[in-house]
Amino acid sequence: MPSIISLIQNENMKIYRRISTWFMIGLLALATLAGALITKATHKEQQNWKAGVASEIQTLKEQLSDEKLPKMYKNHLEQQLKINEYRLEHDIRPVPSNSFWGYMVNSADMIQLITLFTIIVAAGSIASEFSWGTIKLLLIRPASRSKILLSKYAATLLFAFCMLLLLLMFSSIISAIVFGIDHIRTPYLAYQNGNVVETNMLFHVIRVYGLNCATLVMMTTFAFMISAIFRNSSLAIGLAIFLMFVGTEVTALLAMKFKWAKYLLFANTDLLRYIDGVPLVKGMTMSFSILMLFVYFIVFNSFTWLIFRKRDIAA
Amino acid sequence: MKPLLQLKNVRKDIGKKTIIHDLSLEVFAGEVFGFLGPNGAGKTTTIRMIVGLMGMTSGEVLINGISIKKDFEKAIQHVGAIVENPEMYKFLTGYQNLLHYARMAKGVTKERIDEVVKLVGLEKRIHDKVKTYSLGMRQRLGLAQALLHKPSLLILDEPTNGLDPAGIREIRDYLRKLAKQEGLAVIVSSHLLSEMEMMCDRFAIIQHGRLVGIESVQELSKQAQKVLITVEPVEQALSIIKRAYSSINMKPTNQGIEVSIDYEEIPRLNAMLVSEHVKVYGIQTMTKSLEERFLEMTGGNEIA
Ligand SMILES: Nc1ncnc2c1ncn2[C@@H]1O[C@H](COP(=O)(O)OP(=O)(O)OP(=O)(O)O)[C@@H](O)[C@H]1O
Ligand SMILES: [Mg+2]
């Protein structure tokens, strides 16, 4: 019986020996570069950051004086206030988007592009074997269908991971060249247990990347499931992307009216809001969302597995 | 002798339709077994069930005594197969395709890959992308992936499809050699009946998902058959034969007289003609061809 490593090796060969994969990597690099150049061209330099922070503090204070403000907004605003006060006190400049770290944090938006690419790879991973007819020769080897499925899933996630590393690499190189590394020692100001603390910026960037991956993993898993059920990669890609764009909006609308909206997948994919934002529905926490994501993860994967294992191959 | 492949009452329903009806057969090591049947008879479906691509509604397939349903990984490791067209990864080279399948089997070395490539005669093109291959070259690559792990049961669904005459002959000789010298059991399905006749030791003929008959080549040549006798004078011979066998099927042709007669009767007929001073120049048995037998058993060209 083949080891799972050699099966993953096979899947990798099928991913990286195709031109489309390299096209995606090129596109990612290009988008990162374009983003940096656009930021540089359009950003307006702030003359006096202290004045800016001071006026922000003023606005925050006004908002906080409102009695009817819901508690969860209040907490969030108070955090912002404390952090801004800390800035003035310790002379720590906010990170502008046209700086090394500023662009690094913003580059996390590119993860959407990676999500799109990974969905394409995931959808093709199963469906293409059917449309090429190669599934027949693949499944008559001494490797169980479960193992083949696992290797495909692992190779897809590995692809996503490589793309994330590449993005981190591209954006740090491009950011260093385009914006320079003058302010590289600037700390990230975090709010922990009522105190403002200075933490490492790189750590913050990696955390933002990590939290952005929830959607990536969930939509990839979803596309994988659709591709196993319908053996059609366009359908899987289309459905996953449609859900990704519409799902968030619809969930936000539902969340305004109904409490049960918190159980929906897209109410839980934006984990970033728990560190610098407000929860979608009152009472939702990071651990609740992670638990919900885990439940969806298990459900999607079980479906994929049940269907792929039993299906008659008549392609 | 223990059969290498055993089908026990294998049945397949798709929806309400029964595609294979309780099919049972055995294939032994060292034989080339032909799988014949008109279009839609269920040959490919049966092969898919043997290799575990399709589940069975009921029944059992045993490979080397191991159930494909209960212990797939163990049962399949000694099987090499082509199911319908050998579709390969077109964006990979032939060699990368073989590497792919080699990684999925136990103990296939680089040397073994080279050996198989040479065997199927693809040395010159093996490092080209498969999308540049002709149909026959793909068929050869398909054969290569089936042989890679030295299987003891080789299942080929229409392996000669797309091959040139030299290629067909090579494959035929090679399959016979594999069966006779290395003791493989080879199952071949094909529409080319004359081809099958030269290649196979036994045949199963199936139609509408049912086994119509299993025959061996020897049996085939012993059955009631046509004999062409070249005699002079023809008229006299005709009347002698008519006298001896009242209800015989007989037809004078340009070459002589065609008579349908049992194999055992041939010497008696000859003796009779000679004793009546008819000059017998030749007796030629025209073995019933597989094609005739096939048409006879399946009742002509009817598609399921
Ligand atoms: N997925 C399916 N759903 C319904 N019927 C099917 C399916 N696959 C095959 N069949 C039917 O099963 C029967 C057997 O098909 P099969 O492909 O096994 O025939 P075959 O003997 O290989 O024919 P050919 O000589 O044309 O290759 C056909 O009548 C076909 O219509
Ligand atoms: Mg067929």
XYZ file of C-alpha atoms and ligand atoms in Angstrom:
651
model
C 0.000 0.000 0.000
C 1.383 3.387 -0.920
C 2.222 5.813 1.859
C 0.130 8.937 2.141
C 3.295 10.933 1.409
C 3.687 9.442 -2.063
C 0.008 10.057 -2.748
C 0.433 13.713 -1.800
C 3.528 13.824 -3.996
C 1.354 12.638 -6.880
C -1.263 15.278 -6.213
C 1.435 17.941 -6.013
C 2.783 16.824 -9.354
C -0.689 17.242 -10.824
C -1.011 20.731 -9.329
C 2.408 22.199 -10.107
C 2.957 20.648 -13.527
C 0.119 22.711 -14.889
C 0.628 26.118 -16.354
C -2.518 27.502 -14.739
C -0.947 27.076 -11.294
C 2.060 29.160 -12.283
C -0.241 31.691 -13.814
C -1.956 32.037 -10.433
C 1.366 32.531 -8.672
C 2.339 35.180 -11.206
C -0.986 36.915 -10.762
C -0.539 36.985 -7.014
C 2.874 38.634 -7.341
C 1.507 41.120 -9.830
C -1.469 42.018 -7.628
C 0.821 42.552 -4.662
C 3.042 44.857 -6.684
C 0.105 46.746 -8.165
C -1.420 47.222 -4.702
C 1.825 48.720 -3.413
C 2.195 51.079 -6.360
C -1.405 52.250 -6.132
C -1.045 52.853 -2.402
C 2.115 54.873 -2.990
C 0.500 56.952 -5.719
C -2.744 57.718 -3.914
C -1.764 58.041 -0.271
C -1.823 61.550 1.134
C 0.913 62.171 3.668
C -0.416 63.367 6.999
C 1.474 66.506 8.098
C 1.033 66.203 11.826
C 0.031 62.759 13.111
C -0.336 64.041 16.691
C -3.051 66.459 15.665
C -4.799 63.666 13.794
C -4.758 61.320 16.780
C -5.925 64.134 19.067
C -8.945 64.872 16.912
C -9.750 61.156 16.782
C -9.678 61.053 20.573
C -12.093 63.986 20.587
C -14.573 62.151 18.338
C -14.314 58.945 20.368
C -15.068 60.849 23.565
C -18.125 62.441 22.033
C -19.424 59.078 20.888
C -18.831 57.550 24.297
C -20.844 60.259 26.024
C -23.934 58.932 24.280
C -25.946 57.106 26.954
C -27.830 54.793 24.597
C -24.686 53.293 23.100
C -24.831 49.438 23.239
C -22.256 47.917 25.545
C -20.312 46.044 22.895
C -19.729 49.190 20.864
C -18.770 51.010 23.988
C -16.053 48.481 24.805
C -14.671 48.758 21.341
C -14.587 52.558 21.405
C -12.970 52.571 24.831
C -10.198 50.346 23.521
C -9.598 52.688 20.635
C -9.498 55.622 22.993
C -6.976 54.011 25.324
C -4.732 53.059 22.429
C -4.831 56.563 20.986
C -4.026 58.108 24.338
C -1.113 55.722 24.685
C 0.184 56.891 21.312
C 0.331 60.500 22.361
C 1.817 59.651 25.735
C 4.633 57.459 24.365
C 5.109 59.215 21.028
C 4.227 56.133 18.919
C 3.100 57.049 15.460
C 0.127 55.097 13.973
C 1.213 52.919 11.079
C 0.201 54.596 7.808
C -0.779 52.357 4.920
C 2.169 53.612 2.852
C 4.732 52.181 5.247
C 6.375 48.793 5.383
C 4.092 47.423 8.110
C 1.057 49.290 6.913
C 1.198 47.594 3.555
C 2.056 44.245 5.108
C -1.130 44.370 7.187
C -3.179 45.441 4.172
C -1.687 42.691 2.018
C -3.830 40.286 4.037
C -6.677 41.420 1.770
C -4.941 39.485 -1.015
C -5.891 36.333 0.853
C -9.221 36.653 -0.935
C -7.353 36.116 -4.163
C -5.610 33.096 -2.662
C -9.003 31.816 -1.533
C -10.243 32.092 -5.092
C -7.203 30.214 -6.433
C -7.466 27.520 -3.794
C -11.155 27.037 -4.566
C -10.198 26.488 -8.195
C -7.549 23.942 -7.247
C -9.881 22.181 -4.793
C -12.741 21.985 -7.269
C -10.477 20.640 -10.005
C -8.771 18.149 -7.761
C -11.730 15.760 -7.757
C -13.895 16.913 -10.658
C -11.075 16.981 -13.208
C -10.181 13.364 -12.549
C -13.736 12.554 -13.566
C -13.810 14.785 -16.622
C -10.395 13.581 -17.788
C -11.438 9.977 -17.162
C -8.261 9.413 -15.139
C -10.287 8.577 -12.051
C -10.577 4.985 -13.299
C -6.859 4.363 -13.326
C -6.425 6.284 -10.081
C -8.897 4.191 -8.113
C -7.692 0.756 -9.190
C -4.531 0.993 -7.093
C -3.916 -0.464 -3.672
C -4.898 2.801 -2.003
C -8.326 3.136 -0.469
C -10.583 5.897 -1.688
C -10.376 7.523 1.729
C -6.607 7.765 1.397
C -6.831 9.234 -2.092
C -9.340 11.789 -0.882
C -7.167 12.698 2.087
C -4.145 13.157 -0.163
C -6.121 15.454 -2.436
C -7.389 17.517 0.451
C -3.946 17.732 2.012
C -2.338 18.768 -1.279
C -4.967 21.484 -1.733
C -4.374 22.915 1.724
C -0.648 22.655 1.126
C -1.133 24.707 -2.001
C -3.003 27.353 0.019
C -0.221 27.361 2.582
C 2.438 27.835 -0.100
C 0.451 30.690 -1.588
C 0.215 32.340 1.845
C 3.958 32.021 2.340
C 4.529 33.427 -1.135
C 2.209 36.324 -0.384
C 4.092 37.051 2.830
C 7.339 36.916 0.895
C 6.149 38.965 -2.088
C 4.561 41.647 0.075
C 7.557 42.022 2.390
C 9.980 42.337 -0.524
C 7.739 44.685 -2.475
C 6.848 46.672 0.636
C 10.520 47.073 1.575
C 11.406 48.264 -1.929
C 8.426 50.549 -2.465
C 8.008 52.042 1.033
C 11.421 51.529 2.630
C 12.107 50.075 6.040
C 12.582 53.259 8.082
C 9.850 52.525 10.624
C 10.413 48.821 10.889
C 10.758 48.966 14.673
C 7.278 50.408 15.227
C 5.359 48.193 17.670
C 1.767 47.084 17.369
C -0.420 48.437 20.156
C -2.708 45.757 21.501
C -5.308 45.967 24.216
C -5.008 43.223 26.780
C -7.010 42.997 30.028
C -7.595 46.712 30.259
C -4.008 47.707 29.427
C -2.349 48.836 26.259
C 0.735 46.759 25.480
C 3.377 47.029 22.786
C 3.742 43.847 20.761
C 5.741 42.728 17.771
C 4.423 43.906 14.416
C 5.424 40.725 12.562
C 3.458 38.704 15.073
C 0.455 40.922 14.430
C 0.767 40.497 10.644
C 0.948 36.717 10.950
C -2.077 36.735 13.233
C -4.063 38.823 10.746
C -3.073 36.375 8.005
C -4.068 33.443 10.182
C -7.459 34.878 11.097
C -8.140 35.674 7.471
C -7.687 31.998 6.632
C -10.968 30.891 8.182
C -12.863 31.794 5.020
C -10.146 30.240 2.891
C -10.285 26.874 4.636
C -14.065 26.799 4.847
C -14.701 27.732 1.218
C -12.027 25.336 0.013
C -13.643 22.541 1.982
C -17.016 23.556 0.612
C -15.774 23.570 -2.991
C -14.182 20.190 -2.386
C -17.519 18.825 -1.219
C -19.485 20.219 -4.160
C -16.885 18.870 -6.551
C -17.179 15.396 -5.005
C -20.980 15.461 -5.127
C -21.492 16.846 -8.614
C -18.137 15.977 -10.241
C -18.284 19.343 -11.939
C -15.547 21.832 -11.217
C -17.227 24.899 -12.721
C -20.254 24.339 -10.537
C -18.095 23.948 -7.450
C -16.063 27.059 -8.239
C -19.139 29.114 -9.090
C -21.121 28.087 -6.054
C -18.233 28.625 -3.643
C -17.418 32.079 -4.999
C -21.065 33.116 -5.147
C -21.552 32.057 -1.530
C -18.377 33.791 -0.474
C -19.515 37.140 -1.844
C -23.234 36.951 -1.166
C -23.082 34.912 2.029
C -21.388 37.607 4.085
C -23.875 40.285 3.033
C -26.943 38.147 3.547
C -25.715 36.953 6.903
C -25.121 40.547 8.016
C -28.698 41.450 7.043
C -30.136 38.446 8.817
C -28.056 39.153 11.903
C -29.786 42.512 12.330
C -33.150 40.780 12.736
C -32.564 37.267 13.947
C -30.401 35.928 16.720
C -30.076 32.500 15.123
C -28.038 34.077 12.358
C -25.030 33.535 14.593
C -25.153 29.849 13.699
C -24.689 30.572 10.009
C -21.290 29.845 8.499
C -20.614 33.395 7.364
C -21.447 34.862 10.745
C -18.366 33.087 11.991
C -15.770 33.368 9.250
C -14.618 36.892 10.060
C -12.513 36.212 13.139
C -10.708 39.524 12.862
C -13.683 41.323 14.313
C -12.961 39.793 17.710
C -9.607 41.552 17.944
C -10.358 44.912 16.420
C -14.062 45.192 15.815
C -17.414 44.224 17.246
C -19.154 40.843 17.145
C -21.917 40.407 14.593
C -24.478 39.277 17.143
C -24.285 40.229 20.789
C -22.684 37.554 22.908
C -20.688 35.922 20.137
C -17.083 35.208 21.061
C -13.966 34.011 19.281
C -14.281 30.558 20.853
C -17.932 30.278 19.801
C -17.014 31.098 16.214
C -14.101 28.677 16.159
C -16.381 25.951 17.486
C -18.985 26.718 14.814
C -16.331 26.672 12.093
C -15.143 23.328 13.377
C -18.679 21.921 13.196
C -19.093 23.107 9.589
C -15.661 21.738 8.767
C -16.602 18.298 10.046
C -19.973 18.340 8.268
C -18.500 19.349 4.888
C -15.710 16.809 5.083
C -17.997 13.998 6.180
C -20.250 14.589 3.209
C -17.315 14.597 0.825
C -15.959 11.418 2.304
C -19.261 9.534 2.410
C -20.023 10.364 -1.198
C -16.586 9.792 -2.647
C -16.174 6.464 -0.892
C -19.420 4.941 -2.134
C -19.797 6.384 -5.586
C -19.913 4.134 -8.656
C -17.284 5.252 -11.129
C -18.986 5.221 -14.504
C -17.026 8.080 -16.071
C -6.559 -25.683 -9.788
C -7.440 -22.578 -7.828
C -8.942 -19.848 -9.974
C -7.229 -16.463 -9.938
C -10.465 -14.660 -10.513
C -13.835 -15.847 -9.373
C -17.170 -14.171 -9.998
C -19.982 -15.585 -7.895
C -23.506 -14.596 -8.857
C -22.497 -11.034 -9.535
C -25.478 -8.805 -10.108
C -25.774 -5.123 -10.835
C -28.920 -3.054 -10.750
C -28.887 0.564 -11.811
C -32.161 2.151 -10.915
C -34.809 -0.436 -11.740
C -32.820 -1.938 -14.561
C -30.728 -5.045 -14.052
C -27.581 -4.635 -16.081
C -25.783 -7.804 -15.017
C -27.779 -10.898 -14.074
C -26.106 -13.235 -11.589
C -22.932 -13.727 -13.559
C -20.566 -16.477 -12.422
C -17.277 -17.415 -13.989
C -13.733 -18.400 -13.187
C -10.445 -17.460 -14.774
C -7.285 -19.424 -14.120
C -3.615 -18.570 -14.051
C -1.887 -19.127 -17.373
C -4.865 -18.538 -19.611
C -5.997 -15.731 -21.844
C -9.701 -15.343 -21.308
C -11.827 -13.526 -23.863
C -14.829 -11.484 -22.930
C -17.219 -11.168 -25.838
C -20.584 -9.603 -26.311
C -22.424 -7.112 -28.476
C -22.448 -3.401 -27.648
C -24.107 -2.762 -24.332
C -23.913 -6.401 -23.247
C -22.305 -5.448 -19.953
C -18.635 -6.256 -20.509
C -17.333 -2.938 -19.250
C -19.768 -2.949 -16.347
C -18.543 -6.387 -15.304
C -14.933 -5.258 -15.532
C -15.723 -2.172 -13.454
C -17.168 -4.385 -10.753
C -14.168 -6.711 -10.838
C -11.766 -3.842 -10.180
C -13.987 -2.182 -7.583
C -14.912 0.929 -9.555
C -18.547 -0.053 -9.243
C -20.240 -1.720 -6.341
C -22.167 -4.950 -6.799
C -25.835 -5.178 -5.952
C -25.206 -8.737 -4.842
C -22.655 -11.463 -5.359
C -18.944 -11.601 -4.854
C -15.703 -11.098 -6.742
C -12.643 -12.912 -5.471
C -9.174 -12.134 -6.737
C -6.634 -14.694 -5.574
C -9.300 -15.709 -3.090
C -9.547 -12.210 -1.613
C -12.854 -10.371 -1.785
C -12.636 -7.063 -3.642
C -15.499 -5.716 -1.574
C -14.155 -6.642 1.848
C -10.438 -6.130 1.356
C -10.013 -3.836 -1.612
C -6.422 -2.762 -1.066
C -5.171 -6.318 -0.723
C -7.245 -7.752 -3.555
C -6.395 -5.046 -6.073
C -2.635 -4.972 -5.605
C -2.081 -7.869 -8.004
C -4.378 -6.478 -10.670
C -3.367 -4.384 -13.645
C -6.140 -3.002 -15.812
C -7.294 -0.786 -18.612
C -10.956 0.129 -18.374
C -12.290 1.412 -21.677
C -9.950 4.078 -23.065
C -6.697 4.472 -21.200
C -7.100 8.127 -20.272
C -3.902 9.642 -18.937
C -2.911 13.030 -17.572
C -2.396 14.897 -20.814
C -0.390 17.748 -19.327
C 2.176 15.297 -17.958
C 4.726 13.377 -19.975
C 4.317 9.650 -20.492
C 7.091 9.086 -18.004
C 5.508 11.294 -15.353
C 2.276 9.380 -15.802
C 4.081 6.124 -15.155
C 5.873 7.652 -12.179
C 2.475 8.617 -10.810
C 1.246 5.025 -10.922
C 4.592 3.644 -9.795
C 4.333 5.677 -6.595
C 1.000 4.007 -5.922
C 2.339 0.457 -6.095
C 4.785 -1.459 -4.022
C 8.375 -1.845 -5.168
C 8.260 -0.365 -8.656
C 11.795 0.869 -9.321
C 13.032 3.322 -11.941
C 14.569 0.350 -13.753
C 11.190 -1.341 -13.896
C 9.644 1.784 -15.431
C 12.352 1.846 -18.108
C 11.861 -1.854 -18.728
C 8.130 -1.452 -19.270
C 8.614 1.586 -21.485
C 10.919 -0.452 -23.671
C 8.510 -3.347 -23.688
C 5.669 -1.274 -25.112
C 8.036 0.444 -27.531
C 7.641 4.011 -26.317
C 11.306 4.824 -25.586
C 11.481 7.602 -28.128
C 8.409 9.473 -27.000
C 8.157 8.732 -23.291
C 9.396 12.200 -22.256
C 6.870 13.986 -24.459
C 3.586 15.285 -23.111
C 0.772 12.768 -23.494
C -1.354 15.339 -25.332
C 1.022 14.932 -28.268
C 0.473 11.153 -28.414
C -1.509 9.296 -31.042
C -4.302 6.927 -30.022
C -2.079 3.892 -30.438
C 0.664 5.473 -28.350
C -1.818 6.193 -25.585
C -2.974 2.606 -25.767
C 0.643 1.496 -25.350
C 1.105 3.804 -22.388
C -2.096 2.365 -20.940
C -0.660 -1.096 -21.269
C 2.554 0.086 -19.625
C 0.744 1.369 -16.534
C -1.153 -1.908 -16.267
C 2.050 -3.968 -16.364
C 4.155 -1.713 -14.147
C 3.672 -3.579 -10.874
C 3.896 -7.081 -12.400
C 0.269 -8.020 -11.782
C -0.906 -11.604 -11.684
C -4.282 -10.686 -13.146
C -4.347 -8.451 -16.173
C -7.693 -7.038 -17.303
C -7.802 -5.246 -20.613
C -10.983 -3.700 -21.966
C -10.453 -3.430 -25.719
C -6.651 -3.184 -25.621
C -6.126 -3.382 -29.364
C -8.409 -0.449 -30.107
C -6.386 2.045 -32.114
C -3.318 -0.105 -32.589
C -1.766 -0.704 -35.985
C -1.545 -4.301 -37.297
C 2.023 -4.654 -36.114
C 1.022 -3.320 -32.726
C -1.923 -5.721 -32.475
C 0.304 -8.614 -33.311
C 2.935 -7.534 -30.799
C 0.350 -7.211 -28.054
C -1.219 -10.530 -28.931
C 2.120 -12.308 -28.806
C 3.079 -10.517 -25.644
C -0.162 -11.351 -23.833
C 0.164 -15.003 -24.793
C 3.733 -14.983 -23.577
C 2.717 -13.412 -20.264
C 0.083 -16.073 -19.753
C 2.148 -19.060 -20.850
C 5.559 -18.132 -19.474
C 4.802 -16.002 -16.469
C 1.513 -17.633 -15.513
C -0.640 -14.532 -15.567
C -4.360 -14.682 -15.985
C -5.296 -12.274 -18.749
C -8.836 -11.100 -19.430
C -9.404 -9.342 -22.723
C -12.585 -7.853 -24.021
C -12.773 -6.968 -27.664
C -15.028 -6.675 -30.649
C -12.419 -7.984 -33.026
C -13.505 -11.619 -33.051
C -10.849 -12.986 -35.352
C -8.355 -11.226 -33.134
C -9.798 -12.849 -30.034
C -9.745 -16.218 -31.692
C -6.007 -15.997 -32.188
C -5.349 -14.615 -28.733
C -7.616 -16.449 -26.306
C -7.779 -19.905 -24.780
C -11.368 -19.576 -23.619
C -14.210 -17.155 -24.157
C -17.224 -16.046 -22.257
C -19.976 -14.703 -24.422
C -22.389 -12.409 -22.677
C -25.518 -10.729 -23.883
C -28.045 -8.535 -22.106
C -25.959 -8.963 -18.976
C -26.288 -12.738 -18.999
C -23.674 -15.374 -19.652
C -24.657 -17.050 -22.913
C -21.832 -19.530 -22.954
C -18.227 -20.292 -22.158
C -16.227 -22.084 -24.831
C -12.668 -23.090 -25.336
C -10.957 -22.795 -28.671
C -10.487 -26.580 -28.891
C -14.184 -27.234 -28.335
C -14.980 -24.753 -30.995
C -12.983 -26.638 -33.598
C -14.610 -29.990 -32.715
C -18.189 -28.956 -33.275
C -20.351 -29.760 -36.266
C -18.603 -28.045 -39.075
C -18.341 -27.435 -42.722
C -16.051 -29.596 -44.806
C -14.956 -28.685 -48.276
C -14.318 -31.754 -50.431
C -12.661 -31.512 -53.788
C -13.811 -34.499 -55.889
C -14.387 -35.745 -59.385
C -16.945 -36.412 -60.731
C -19.013 -34.017 -58.683
C -22.424 -35.364 -59.713
C -21.622 -38.890 -58.592
C -20.258 -37.699 -55.283
C -23.380 -35.650 -54.633
C -25.660 -38.616 -55.113
C -23.488 -40.848 -52.925
C -23.541 -38.380 -50.104
C -27.278 -37.844 -50.439
C -27.825 -41.582 -50.259
C -25.693 -41.974 -47.121
C -26.908 -38.919 -45.201
C -30.487 -38.196 -46.127
C -30.996 -34.857 -44.371
C -27.571 -33.380 -44.915
C -26.801 -29.764 -45.680
C -24.758 -29.722 -48.860
C -23.825 -27.179 -51.502
C -21.701 -27.505 -54.654
C -19.363 -24.536 -55.095
C -16.562 -23.556 -57.457
C -13.940 -25.148 -55.264
C -15.865 -28.350 -54.599
C -18.676 -29.494 -52.360
C -19.385 -27.862 -48.991
C -20.894 -30.313 -46.523
C -22.011 -29.717 -42.945
C -21.035 -32.798 -41.027
C -19.920 -33.925 -37.593
C -16.185 -34.035 -37.026
C -16.251 -37.803 -36.377
C -18.068 -38.513 -39.639
C -15.336 -37.148 -41.893
C -13.253 -40.358 -42.230
C -16.384 -42.466 -42.976
C -17.487 -40.119 -45.714
C -14.045 -40.285 -47.233
C -13.981 -44.090 -47.160
C -17.390 -44.202 -48.804
C -16.379 -41.937 -51.660
C -13.158 -43.809 -52.281
C -14.897 -47.187 -52.306
C -17.256 -45.912 -55.015
C -14.233 -44.847 -57.116
C -14.761 -41.140 -56.773
C -11.432 -39.318 -57.000
C -10.887 -37.402 -53.753
C -8.313 -34.612 -54.217
C -8.761 -32.945 -50.912
C -10.771 -32.680 -47.710
C -10.545 -29.369 -45.949
C -12.305 -28.714 -42.666
C -13.592 -25.200 -42.439
C -13.652 -24.689 -38.667
C -16.611 -22.764 -37.522
C -15.226 -19.350 -36.865
C -15.739 -17.589 -33.595
C -17.655 -15.004 -35.493
C -20.228 -17.512 -36.677
C -20.471 -19.012 -33.247
C -20.853 -15.553 -31.751
C -23.608 -14.573 -34.143
C -25.295 -17.916 -33.620
C -25.272 -17.564 -29.853
C -26.231 -13.924 -29.629
C -28.713 -14.044 -32.462
C -27.162 -11.456 -34.710
C -26.542 -7.820 -34.287
C -28.913 -6.845 -31.556
C -27.921 -4.102 -29.153
C -29.086 -4.392 -25.582
N -24.480 4.530 -15.345
C -25.361 3.797 -16.019
N -26.688 3.974 -15.823
C -27.593 3.224 -16.479
N -27.278 2.285 -17.350
C -25.989 2.052 -17.604
C -24.954 2.789 -16.946
N -23.773 2.343 -17.382
C -24.050 1.385 -18.276
N -25.365 1.196 -18.408
C -26.028 0.205 -19.277
O -25.457 -1.034 -18.992
C -25.375 -1.830 -20.145
C -23.992 -2.409 -20.274
O -23.056 -1.402 -20.595
P -21.522 -1.717 -20.781
O -20.794 -0.431 -20.960
O -21.082 -2.595 -19.689
O -21.504 -2.514 -22.158
P -20.296 -3.111 -22.973
O -20.548 -4.570 -23.073
O -18.995 -2.693 -22.411
O -20.539 -2.458 -24.378
P -19.504 -1.967 -25.502
O -19.191 -3.169 -26.303
O -20.298 -1.002 -26.285
O -18.321 -1.362 -24.825
C -25.794 -0.936 -21.307
O -27.103 -1.305 -21.660
C -25.784 0.450 -20.738
O -26.807 1.211 -21.304
Mg -17.345 -1.512 -23.143
